[in-house]
Amino acid sequence: MKIILLAAGRGTRISRYIQDRPKCTVNLTEKQTLIEYTVSMFNRYGFDDISIILGYRQDVIREVLKDYNVKFYYNPFYDVTNSIASLWFAREELNDDLFIMNADVFLDTKTLDKILSEKKSPVLFSDESRKEEADYKFYYEAEKLIKYGKELSVEETTGEYIGAAIINKEFLPKFNRTLLNKINNQEHGQWWEEILYSMTRDESIYVSSVTGNFWAEVDYIEDYENIISFVKNNSI
């Protein structure tokens, strides 16, 4: 399985608190940043094919990871495109089982264990304990995605998307065709997940819950503080 970490975005909601650094380079401890933790965690699980897609302040991420065996791709249009364009710049990697995740997401190892135990594909991961405060919301039945978006009501929400997905190799021909079609149609302002969302009428796009396990996205300063608190009180 290949790991693809999306790290091109700026993160305007928290940037003033972290000296305008990329969100994935915030410190978890005095000696380790979030992106270092994530890469090291995947390495411990035996994953050594890791690609990181850069954009904003790519120099900072390259410096942080200079001693790690990772591949870099660069989206030079990161400030006027979205993650679908970033994924397109790493399209040569889309030829094997994939774990795609936003690089500003912190996963506890128990959460990763739950994710890696999932056999269905393509599958997105959600937290059903977060509905009222959810950012990007999913509604699904029998683990199949039906509705999605930031505007779903609490009643329509089954869980919050955590920013991670697994796509097996067999599904990639359809996935890659849709990616190319969207890029050709100038739909480069979309999230990469729109590739899967656009297939929900014709394909089973699954959702699996990680509820009860810790994860957090570095979006607001409160998110970062929650991660730091977790790290201080748990062995990572």
JSON list of N, CA and C in Angstrom, two decimals, residues 108-168:
[
{"chain": "A", "resi": 108, "resn": "ASP", "atom": "N", "xyz": [-4.01, 8.66, 16.31]},
{"chain": "A", "resi": 108, "resn": "ASP", "atom": "CA", "xyz": [-3.45, 7.77, 17.31]},
{"chain": "A", "resi": 108, "resn": "ASP", "atom": "C", "xyz": [-3.25, 6.40, 16.67]},
{"chain": "A", "resi": 109, "resn": "THR", "atom": "N", "xyz": [-2.33, 5.61, 17.19]},
{"chain": "A", "resi": 109, "resn": "THR", "atom": "CA", "xyz": [-2.08, 4.30, 16.59]},
{"chain": "A", "resi": 109, "resn": "THR", "atom": "C", "xyz": [-3.31, 3.39, 16.66]},
{"chain": "A", "resi": 110, "resn": "LYS", "atom": "N", "xyz": [-4.13, 3.53, 17.69]},
{"chain": "A", "resi": 110, "resn": "LYS", "atom": "CA", "xyz": [-5.35, 2.73, 17.77]},
{"chain": "A", "resi": 110, "resn": "LYS", "atom": "C", "xyz": [-6.31, 3.11, 16.64]},
{"chain": "A", "resi": 111, "resn": "THR", "atom": "N", "xyz": [-6.32, 4.37, 16.29]},
{"chain": "A", "resi": 111, "resn": "THR", "atom": "CA", "xyz": [-7.15, 4.82, 15.17]},
{"chain": "A", "resi": 111, "resn": "THR", "atom": "C", "xyz": [-6.63, 4.23, 13.87]},
{"chain": "A", "resi": 112, "resn": "LEU", "atom": "N", "xyz": [-5.32, 4.25, 13.70]},
{"chain": "A", "resi": 112, "resn": "LEU", "atom": "CA", "xyz": [-4.73, 3.66, 12.50]},
{"chain": "A", "resi": 112, "resn": "LEU", "atom": "C", "xyz": [-5.00, 2.16, 12.45]},
{"chain": "A", "resi": 113, "resn": "ASP", "atom": "N", "xyz": [-4.94, 1.49, 13.58]},
{"chain": "A", "resi": 113, "resn": "ASP", "atom": "CA", "xyz": [-5.27, 0.06, 13.61]},
{"chain": "A", "resi": 113, "resn": "ASP", "atom": "C", "xyz": [-6.68, -0.19, 13.09]},
{"chain": "A", "resi": 114, "resn": "LYS", "atom": "N", "xyz": [-7.61, 0.64, 13.55]},
{"chain": "A", "resi": 114, "resn": "LYS", "atom": "CA", "xyz": [-9.01, 0.50, 13.11]},
{"chain": "A", "resi": 114, "resn": "LYS", "atom": "C", "xyz": [-9.12, 0.74, 11.61]},
{"chain": "A", "resi": 115, "resn": "ILE", "atom": "N", "xyz": [-8.45, 1.74, 11.11]},
{"chain": "A", "resi": 115, "resn": "ILE", "atom": "CA", "xyz": [-8.50, 2.06, 9.69]},
{"chain": "A", "resi": 115, "resn": "ILE", "atom": "C", "xyz": [-7.94, 0.90, 8.86]},
{"chain": "A", "resi": 116, "resn": "LEU", "atom": "N", "xyz": [-6.80, 0.38, 9.26]},
{"chain": "A", "resi": 116, "resn": "LEU", "atom": "CA", "xyz": [-6.13, -0.66, 8.48]},
{"chain": "A", "resi": 116, "resn": "LEU", "atom": "C", "xyz": [-6.85, -2.00, 8.54]},
{"chain": "A", "resi": 117, "resn": "SER", "atom": "N", "xyz": [-7.75, -2.16, 9.50]},
{"chain": "A", "resi": 117, "resn": "SER", "atom": "CA", "xyz": [-8.53, -3.40, 9.59]},
{"chain": "A", "resi": 117, "resn": "SER", "atom": "C", "xyz": [-9.70, -3.43, 8.62]},
{"chain": "A", "resi": 118, "resn": "GLU", "atom": "N", "xyz": [-9.98, -2.29, 8.00]},
{"chain": "A", "resi": 118, "resn": "GLU", "atom": "CA", "xyz": [-11.13, -2.19, 7.09]},
{"chain": "A", "resi": 118, "resn": "GLU", "atom": "C", "xyz": [-10.83, -2.89, 5.77]},
{"chain": "A", "resi": 119, "resn": "LYS", "atom": "N", "xyz": [-11.75, -3.74, 5.33]},
{"chain": "A", "resi": 119, "resn": "LYS", "atom": "CA", "xyz": [-11.55, -4.52, 4.11]},
{"chain": "A", "resi": 119, "resn": "LYS", "atom": "C", "xyz": [-12.29, -3.95, 2.91]},
{"chain": "A", "resi": 120, "resn": "LYS", "atom": "N", "xyz": [-13.28, -3.10, 3.14]},
{"chain": "A", "resi": 120, "resn": "LYS", "atom": "CA", "xyz": [-14.05, -2.56, 2.02]},
{"chain": "A", "resi": 120, "resn": "LYS", "atom": "C", "xyz": [-13.27, -1.45, 1.31]},
{"chain": "A", "resi": 121, "resn": "SER", "atom": "N", "xyz": [-13.63, -1.22, 0.06]},
{"chain": "A", "resi": 121, "resn": "SER", "atom": "CA", "xyz": [-12.97, -0.16, -0.72]},
{"chain": "A", "resi": 121, "resn": "SER", "atom": "C", "xyz": [-13.86, 0.22, -1.90]},
{"chain": "A", "resi": 122, "resn": "PRO", "atom": "N", "xyz": [-13.84, 1.49, -2.27]},
{"chain": "A", "resi": 122, "resn": "PRO", "atom": "CA", "xyz": [-13.16, 2.61, -1.60]},
{"chain": "A", "resi": 122, "resn": "PRO", "atom": "C", "xyz": [-13.91, 2.98, -0.32]},
{"chain": "A", "resi": 123, "resn": "VAL", "atom": "N", "xyz": [-13.16, 3.39, 0.68]},
{"chain": "A", "resi": 123, "resn": "VAL", "atom": "CA", "xyz": [-13.77, 3.67, 1.97]},
{"chain": "A", "resi": 123, "resn": "VAL", "atom": "C", "xyz": [-13.19, 4.95, 2.56]},
{"chain": "A", "resi": 124, "resn": "LEU", "atom": "N", "xyz": [-14.09, 5.79, 3.04]},
{"chain": "A", "resi": 124, "resn": "LEU", "atom": "CA", "xyz": [-13.74, 7.01, 3.75]},
{"chain": "A", "resi": 124, "resn": "LEU", "atom": "C", "xyz": [-14.02, 6.77, 5.23]},
{"chain": "A", "resi": 125, "resn": "PHE", "atom": "N", "xyz": [-13.34, 7.49, 6.09]},
{"chain": "A", "resi": 125, "resn": "PHE", "atom": "CA", "xyz": [-13.47, 7.23, 7.52]},
{"chain": "A", "resi": 125, "resn": "PHE", "atom": "C", "xyz": [-14.12, 8.41, 8.25]},
{"chain": "A", "resi": 126, "resn": "SER", "atom": "N", "xyz": [-14.96, 8.07, 9.22]},
{"chain": "A", "resi": 126, "resn": "SER", "atom": "CA", "xyz": [-15.73, 9.10, 9.92]},
{"chain": "A", "resi": 126, "resn": "SER", "atom": "C", "xyz": [-15.73, 8.85, 11.41]},
{"chain": "A", "resi": 127, "resn": "ASP", "atom": "N", "xyz": [-16.15, 9.90, 12.14]},
{"chain": "A", "resi": 127, "resn": "ASP", "atom": "CA", "xyz": [-16.31, 9.82, 13.59]},
{"chain": "A", "resi": 127, "resn": "ASP", "atom": "C", "xyz": [-17.77, 10.14, 13.90]},
{"chain": "A", "resi": 128, "resn": "GLU", "atom": "N", "xyz": [-18.49, 9.14, 14.37]},
{"chain": "A", "resi": 128, "resn": "GLU", "atom": "CA", "xyz": [-19.93, 9.30, 14.62]},
{"chain": "A", "resi": 128, "resn": "GLU", "atom": "C", "xyz": [-20.22, 10.02, 15.93]},
{"chain": "A", "resi": 129, "resn": "SER", "atom": "N", "xyz": [-19.20, 10.27, 16.73]},
{"chain": "A", "resi": 129, "resn": "SER", "atom": "CA", "xyz": [-19.41, 11.00, 17.99]},
{"chain": "A", "resi": 129, "resn": "SER", "atom": "C", "xyz": [-19.44, 12.50, 17.76]},
{"chain": "A", "resi": 130, "resn": "ARG", "atom": "N", "xyz": [-19.08, 12.94, 16.56]},
{"chain": "A", "resi": 130, "resn": "ARG", "atom": "CA", "xyz": [-19.00, 14.37, 16.26]},
{"chain": "A", "resi": 130, "resn": "ARG", "atom": "C", "xyz": [-20.01, 14.70, 15.16]},
{"chain": "A", "resi": 131, "resn": "LYS", "atom": "N", "xyz": [-21.15, 15.18, 15.60]},
{"chain": "A", "resi": 131, "resn": "LYS", "atom": "CA", "xyz": [-22.20, 15.54, 14.66]},
{"chain": "A", "resi": 131, "resn": "LYS", "atom": "C", "xyz": [-22.51, 17.03, 14.71]},
{"chain": "A", "resi": 132, "resn": "GLU", "atom": "N", "xyz": [-22.80, 17.53, 15.90]},
{"chain": "A", "resi": 132, "resn": "GLU", "atom": "CA", "xyz": [-23.14, 18.95, 16.02]},
{"chain": "A", "resi": 132, "resn": "GLU", "atom": "C", "xyz": [-21.96, 19.85, 15.69]},
{"chain": "A", "resi": 133, "resn": "GLU", "atom": "N", "xyz": [-20.75, 19.45, 16.09]},
{"chain": "A", "resi": 133, "resn": "GLU", "atom": "CA", "xyz": [-19.58, 20.28, 15.86]},
{"chain": "A", "resi": 133, "resn": "GLU", "atom": "C", "xyz": [-18.82, 19.86, 14.60]},
{"chain": "A", "resi": 134, "resn": "ALA", "atom": "N", "xyz": [-19.37, 18.93, 13.84]},
{"chain": "A", "resi": 134, "resn": "ALA", "atom": "CA", "xyz": [-18.68, 18.42, 12.66]},
{"chain": "A", "resi": 134, "resn": "ALA", "atom": "C", "xyz": [-18.42, 19.51, 11.63]},
{"chain": "A", "resi": 135, "resn": "ASP", "atom": "N", "xyz": [-17.27, 19.42, 10.98]},
{"chain": "A", "resi": 135, "resn": "ASP", "atom": "CA", "xyz": [-16.92, 20.35, 9.91]},
{"chain": "A", "resi": 135, "resn": "ASP", "atom": "C", "xyz": [-17.47, 19.82, 8.58]},
{"chain": "A", "resi": 136, "resn": "TYR", "atom": "N", "xyz": [-16.88, 18.75, 8.07]},
{"chain": "A", "resi": 136, "resn": "TYR", "atom": "CA", "xyz": [-17.41, 18.15, 6.84]},
{"chain": "A", "resi": 136, "resn": "TYR", "atom": "C", "xyz": [-18.19, 16.90, 7.23]},
{"chain": "A", "resi": 137, "resn": "LYS", "atom": "N", "xyz": [-19.46, 16.86, 6.83]},
{"chain": "A", "resi": 137, "resn": "LYS", "atom": "CA", "xyz": [-20.39, 15.88, 7.37]},
{"chain": "A", "resi": 137, "resn": "LYS", "atom": "C", "xyz": [-20.76, 14.81, 6.34]},
{"chain": "A", "resi": 138, "resn": "PHE", "atom": "N", "xyz": [-20.98, 13.62, 6.86]},
{"chain": "A", "resi": 138, "resn": "PHE", "atom": "CA", "xyz": [-21.44, 12.49, 6.05]},
{"chain": "A", "resi": 138, "resn": "PHE", "atom": "C", "xyz": [-22.79, 12.01, 6.55]},
{"chain": "A", "resi": 139, "resn": "TYR", "atom": "N", "xyz": [-23.63, 11.60, 5.61]},
{"chain": "A", "resi": 139, "resn": "TYR", "atom": "CA", "xyz": [-24.82, 10.82, 5.94]},
{"chain": "A", "resi": 139, "resn": "TYR", "atom": "C", "xyz": [-24.69, 9.51, 5.18]},
{"chain": "A", "resi": 140, "resn": "TYR", "atom": "N", "xyz": [-24.75, 8.41, 5.91]},
{"chain": "A", "resi": 140, "resn": "TYR", "atom": "CA", "xyz": [-24.61, 7.11, 5.26]},
{"chain": "A", "resi": 140, "resn": "TYR", "atom": "C", "xyz": [-25.51, 6.09, 5.94]},
{"chain": "A", "resi": 141, "resn": "GLU", "atom": "N", "xyz": [-25.89, 5.10, 5.16]},
{"chain": "A", "resi": 141, "resn": "GLU", "atom": "CA", "xyz": [-26.70, 3.99, 5.64]},
{"chain": "A", "resi": 141, "resn": "GLU", "atom": "C", "xyz": [-26.05, 2.70, 5.20]},
{"chain": "A", "resi": 142, "resn": "ALA", "atom": "N", "xyz": [-26.04, 1.70, 6.10]},
{"chain": "A", "resi": 142, "resn": "ALA", "atom": "CA", "xyz": [-25.39, 0.42, 5.81]},
{"chain": "A", "resi": 142, "resn": "ALA", "atom": "C", "xyz": [-23.97, 0.63, 5.31]},
{"chain": "A", "resi": 143, "resn": "GLU", "atom": "N", "xyz": [-23.30, 1.63, 5.89]},
{"chain": "A", "resi": 143, "resn": "GLU", "atom": "CA", "xyz": [-21.91, 1.97, 5.57]},
{"chain": "A", "resi": 143, "resn": "GLU", "atom": "C", "xyz": [-21.71, 2.47, 4.15]},
{"chain": "A", "resi": 144, "resn": "LYS", "atom": "N", "xyz": [-22.78, 2.89, 3.49]},
{"chain": "A", "resi": 144, "resn": "LYS", "atom": "CA", "xyz": [-22.66, 3.43, 2.14]},
{"chain": "A", "resi": 144, "resn": "LYS", "atom": "C", "xyz": [-22.99, 4.92, 2.14]},
{"chain": "A", "resi": 145, "resn": "LEU", "atom": "N", "xyz": [-22.11, 5.72, 1.56]},
{"chain": "A", "resi": 145, "resn": "LEU", "atom": "CA", "xyz": [-22.25, 7.17, 1.57]},
{"chain": "A", "resi": 145, "resn": "LEU", "atom": "C", "xyz": [-23.44, 7.59, 0.71]},
{"chain": "A", "resi": 146, "resn": "ILE", "atom": "N", "xyz": [-24.28, 8.47, 1.27]},
{"chain": "A", "resi": 146, "resn": "ILE", "atom": "CA", "xyz": [-25.46, 8.96, 0.56]},
{"chain": "A", "resi": 146, "resn": "ILE", "atom": "C", "xyz": [-25.39, 10.47, 0.37]},
{"chain": "A", "resi": 147, "resn": "LYS", "atom": "N", "xyz": [-25.13, 11.19, 1.47]},
{"chain": "A", "resi": 147, "resn": "LYS", "atom": "CA", "xyz": [-25.03, 12.65, 1.40]},
{"chain": "A", "resi": 147, "resn": "LYS", "atom": "C", "xyz": [-23.72, 13.10, 2.04]},
{"chain": "A", "resi": 148, "resn": "TYR", "atom": "N", "xyz": [-23.27, 14.28, 1.68]},
{"chain": "A", "resi": 148, "resn": "TYR", "atom": "CA", "xyz": [-21.99, 14.78, 2.16]},
{"chain": "A", "resi": 148, "resn": "TYR", "atom": "C", "xyz": [-21.98, 16.30, 2.02]},
{"chain": "A", "resi": 149, "resn": "GLY", "atom": "N", "xyz": [-21.26, 16.97, 2.90]},
{"chain": "A", "resi": 149, "resn": "GLY", "atom": "CA", "xyz": [-21.11, 18.42, 2.77]},
{"chain": "A", "resi": 149, "resn": "GLY", "atom": "C", "xyz": [-21.09, 19.13, 4.11]},
{"chain": "A", "resi": 150, "resn": "LYS", "atom": "N", "xyz": [-20.64, 20.36, 4.08]},
{"chain": "A", "resi": 150, "resn": "LYS", "atom": "CA", "xyz": [-20.58, 21.18, 5.28]},
{"chain": "A", "resi": 150, "resn": "LYS", "atom": "C", "xyz": [-21.95, 21.65, 5.74]},
{"chain": "A", "resi": 151, "resn": "GLU", "atom": "N", "xyz": [-22.92, 21.67, 4.82]},
{"chain": "A", "resi": 151, "resn": "GLU", "atom": "CA", "xyz": [-24.21, 22.26, 5.12]},
{"chain": "A", "resi": 151, "resn": "GLU", "atom": "C", "xyz": [-25.25, 21.26, 5.61]},
{"chain": "A", "resi": 152, "resn": "LEU", "atom": "N", "xyz": [-24.91, 20.00, 5.75]},
{"chain": "A", "resi": 152, "resn": "LEU", "atom": "CA", "xyz": [-25.89, 19.03, 6.24]},
{"chain": "A", "resi": 152, "resn": "LEU", "atom": "C", "xyz": [-26.33, 19.40, 7.65]},
{"chain": "A", "resi": 153, "resn": "SER", "atom": "N", "xyz": [-27.61, 19.21, 7.93]},
{"chain": "A", "resi": 153, "resn": "SER", "atom": "CA", "xyz": [-28.12, 19.46, 9.28]},
{"chain": "A", "resi": 153, "resn": "SER", "atom": "C", "xyz": [-27.65, 18.36, 10.22]},
{"chain": "A", "resi": 154, "resn": "VAL", "atom": "N", "xyz": [-27.80, 18.59, 11.52]},
{"chain": "A", "resi": 154, "resn": "VAL", "atom": "CA", "xyz": [-27.43, 17.58, 12.50]},
{"chain": "A", "resi": 154, "resn": "VAL", "atom": "C", "xyz": [-28.25, 16.31, 12.27]},
{"chain": "A", "resi": 155, "resn": "GLU", "atom": "N", "xyz": [-29.52, 16.48, 11.92]},
{"chain": "A", "resi": 155, "resn": "GLU", "atom": "CA", "xyz": [-30.40, 15.34, 11.68]},
{"chain": "A", "resi": 155, "resn": "GLU", "atom": "C", "xyz": [-29.94, 14.52, 10.48]},
{"chain": "A", "resi": 156, "resn": "GLU", "atom": "N", "xyz": [-29.31, 15.17, 9.53]},
{"chain": "A", "resi": 156, "resn": "GLU", "atom": "CA", "xyz": [-28.84, 14.49, 8.33]},
{"chain": "A", "resi": 156, "resn": "GLU", "atom": "C", "xyz": [-27.44, 13.90, 8.49]},
{"chain": "A", "resi": 157, "resn": "THR", "atom": "N", "xyz": [-26.81, 14.17, 9.62]},
{"chain": "A", "resi": 157, "resn": "THR", "atom": "CA", "xyz": [-25.41, 13.80, 9.79]},
{"chain": "A", "resi": 157, "resn": "THR", "atom": "C", "xyz": [-25.25, 12.49, 10.55]},
{"chain": "A", "resi": 158, "resn": "THR", "atom": "N", "xyz": [-24.50, 11.57, 9.96]},
{"chain": "A", "resi": 158, "resn": "THR", "atom": "CA", "xyz": [-24.16, 10.32, 10.64]},
{"chain": "A", "resi": 158, "resn": "THR", "atom": "C", "xyz": [-22.82, 10.43, 11.32]},
{"chain": "A", "resi": 159, "resn": "GLY", "atom": "N", "xyz": [-21.90, 11.19, 10.71]},
{"chain": "A", "resi": 159, "resn": "GLY", "atom": "CA", "xyz": [-20.58, 11.35, 11.30]},
{"chain": "A", "resi": 159, "resn": "GLY", "atom": "C", "xyz": [-19.77, 12.40, 10.58]},
{"chain": "A", "resi": 160, "resn": "GLU", "atom": "N", "xyz": [-18.63, 12.75, 11.17]},
{"chain": "A", "resi": 160, "resn": "GLU", "atom": "CA", "xyz": [-17.72, 13.74, 10.58]},
{"chain": "A", "resi": 160, "resn": "GLU", "atom": "C", "xyz": [-16.59, 13.03, 9.84]},
{"chain": "A", "resi": 161, "resn": "TYR", "atom": "N", "xyz": [-16.31, 13.48, 8.64]},
{"chain": "A", "resi": 161, "resn": "TYR", "atom": "CA", "xyz": [-15.19, 12.95, 7.86]},
{"chain": "A", "resi": 161, "resn": "TYR", "atom": "C", "xyz": [-13.89, 13.32, 8.54]},
{"chain": "A", "resi": 162, "resn": "ILE", "atom": "N", "xyz": [-12.98, 12.36, 8.67]},
{"chain": "A", "resi": 162, "resn": "ILE", "atom": "CA", "xyz": [-11.74, 12.63, 9.40]},
{"chain": "A", "resi": 162, "resn": "ILE", "atom": "C", "xyz": [-10.58, 13.02, 8.48]},
{"chain": "A", "resi": 163, "resn": "GLY", "atom": "N", "xyz": [-10.79, 12.94, 7.17]},
{"chain": "A", "resi": 163, "resn": "GLY", "atom": "CA", "xyz": [-9.73, 13.35, 6.25]},
{"chain": "A", "resi": 163, "resn": "GLY", "atom": "C", "xyz": [-8.81, 12.23, 5.82]},
{"chain": "A", "resi": 164, "resn": "ALA", "atom": "N", "xyz": [-9.33, 10.99, 5.81]},
{"chain": "A", "resi": 164, "resn": "ALA", "atom": "CA", "xyz": [-8.53, 9.84, 5.41]},
{"chain": "A", "resi": 164, "resn": "ALA", "atom": "C", "xyz": [-9.39, 8.85, 4.65]},
{"chain": "A", "resi": 165, "resn": "ALA", "atom": "N", "xyz": [-8.76, 8.15, 3.70]},
{"chain": "A", "resi": 165, "resn": "ALA", "atom": "CA", "xyz": [-9.49, 7.19, 2.87]},
{"chain": "A", "resi": 165, "resn": "ALA", "atom": "C", "xyz": [-8.54, 6.11, 2.37]},
{"chain": "A", "resi": 166, "resn": "ILE", "atom": "N", "xyz": [-9.12, 4.96, 2.06]},
{"chain": "A", "resi": 166, "resn": "ILE", "atom": "CA", "xyz": [-8.38, 3.86, 1.43]},
{"chain": "A", "resi": 166, "resn": "ILE", "atom": "C", "xyz": [-9.06, 3.50, 0.11]},
{"chain": "A", "resi": 167, "resn": "ILE", "atom": "N", "xyz": [-8.26, 3.36, -0.92]},
{"chain": "A", "resi": 167, "resn": "ILE", "atom": "CA", "xyz": [-8.75, 2.98, -2.24]},
{"chain": "A", "resi": 167, "resn": "ILE", "atom": "C", "xyz": [-7.89, 1.82, -2.74]},
{"chain": "A", "resi": 168, "resn": "ASN", "atom": "N", "xyz": [-8.53, 0.69, -3.05]},
{"chain": "A", "resi": 168, "resn": "ASN", "atom": "CA", "xyz": [-7.71, -0.43, -3.50]},
{"chain": "A", "resi": 168, "resn": "ASN", "atom": "C", "xyz": [-7.38, -0.32, -4.98]}
]
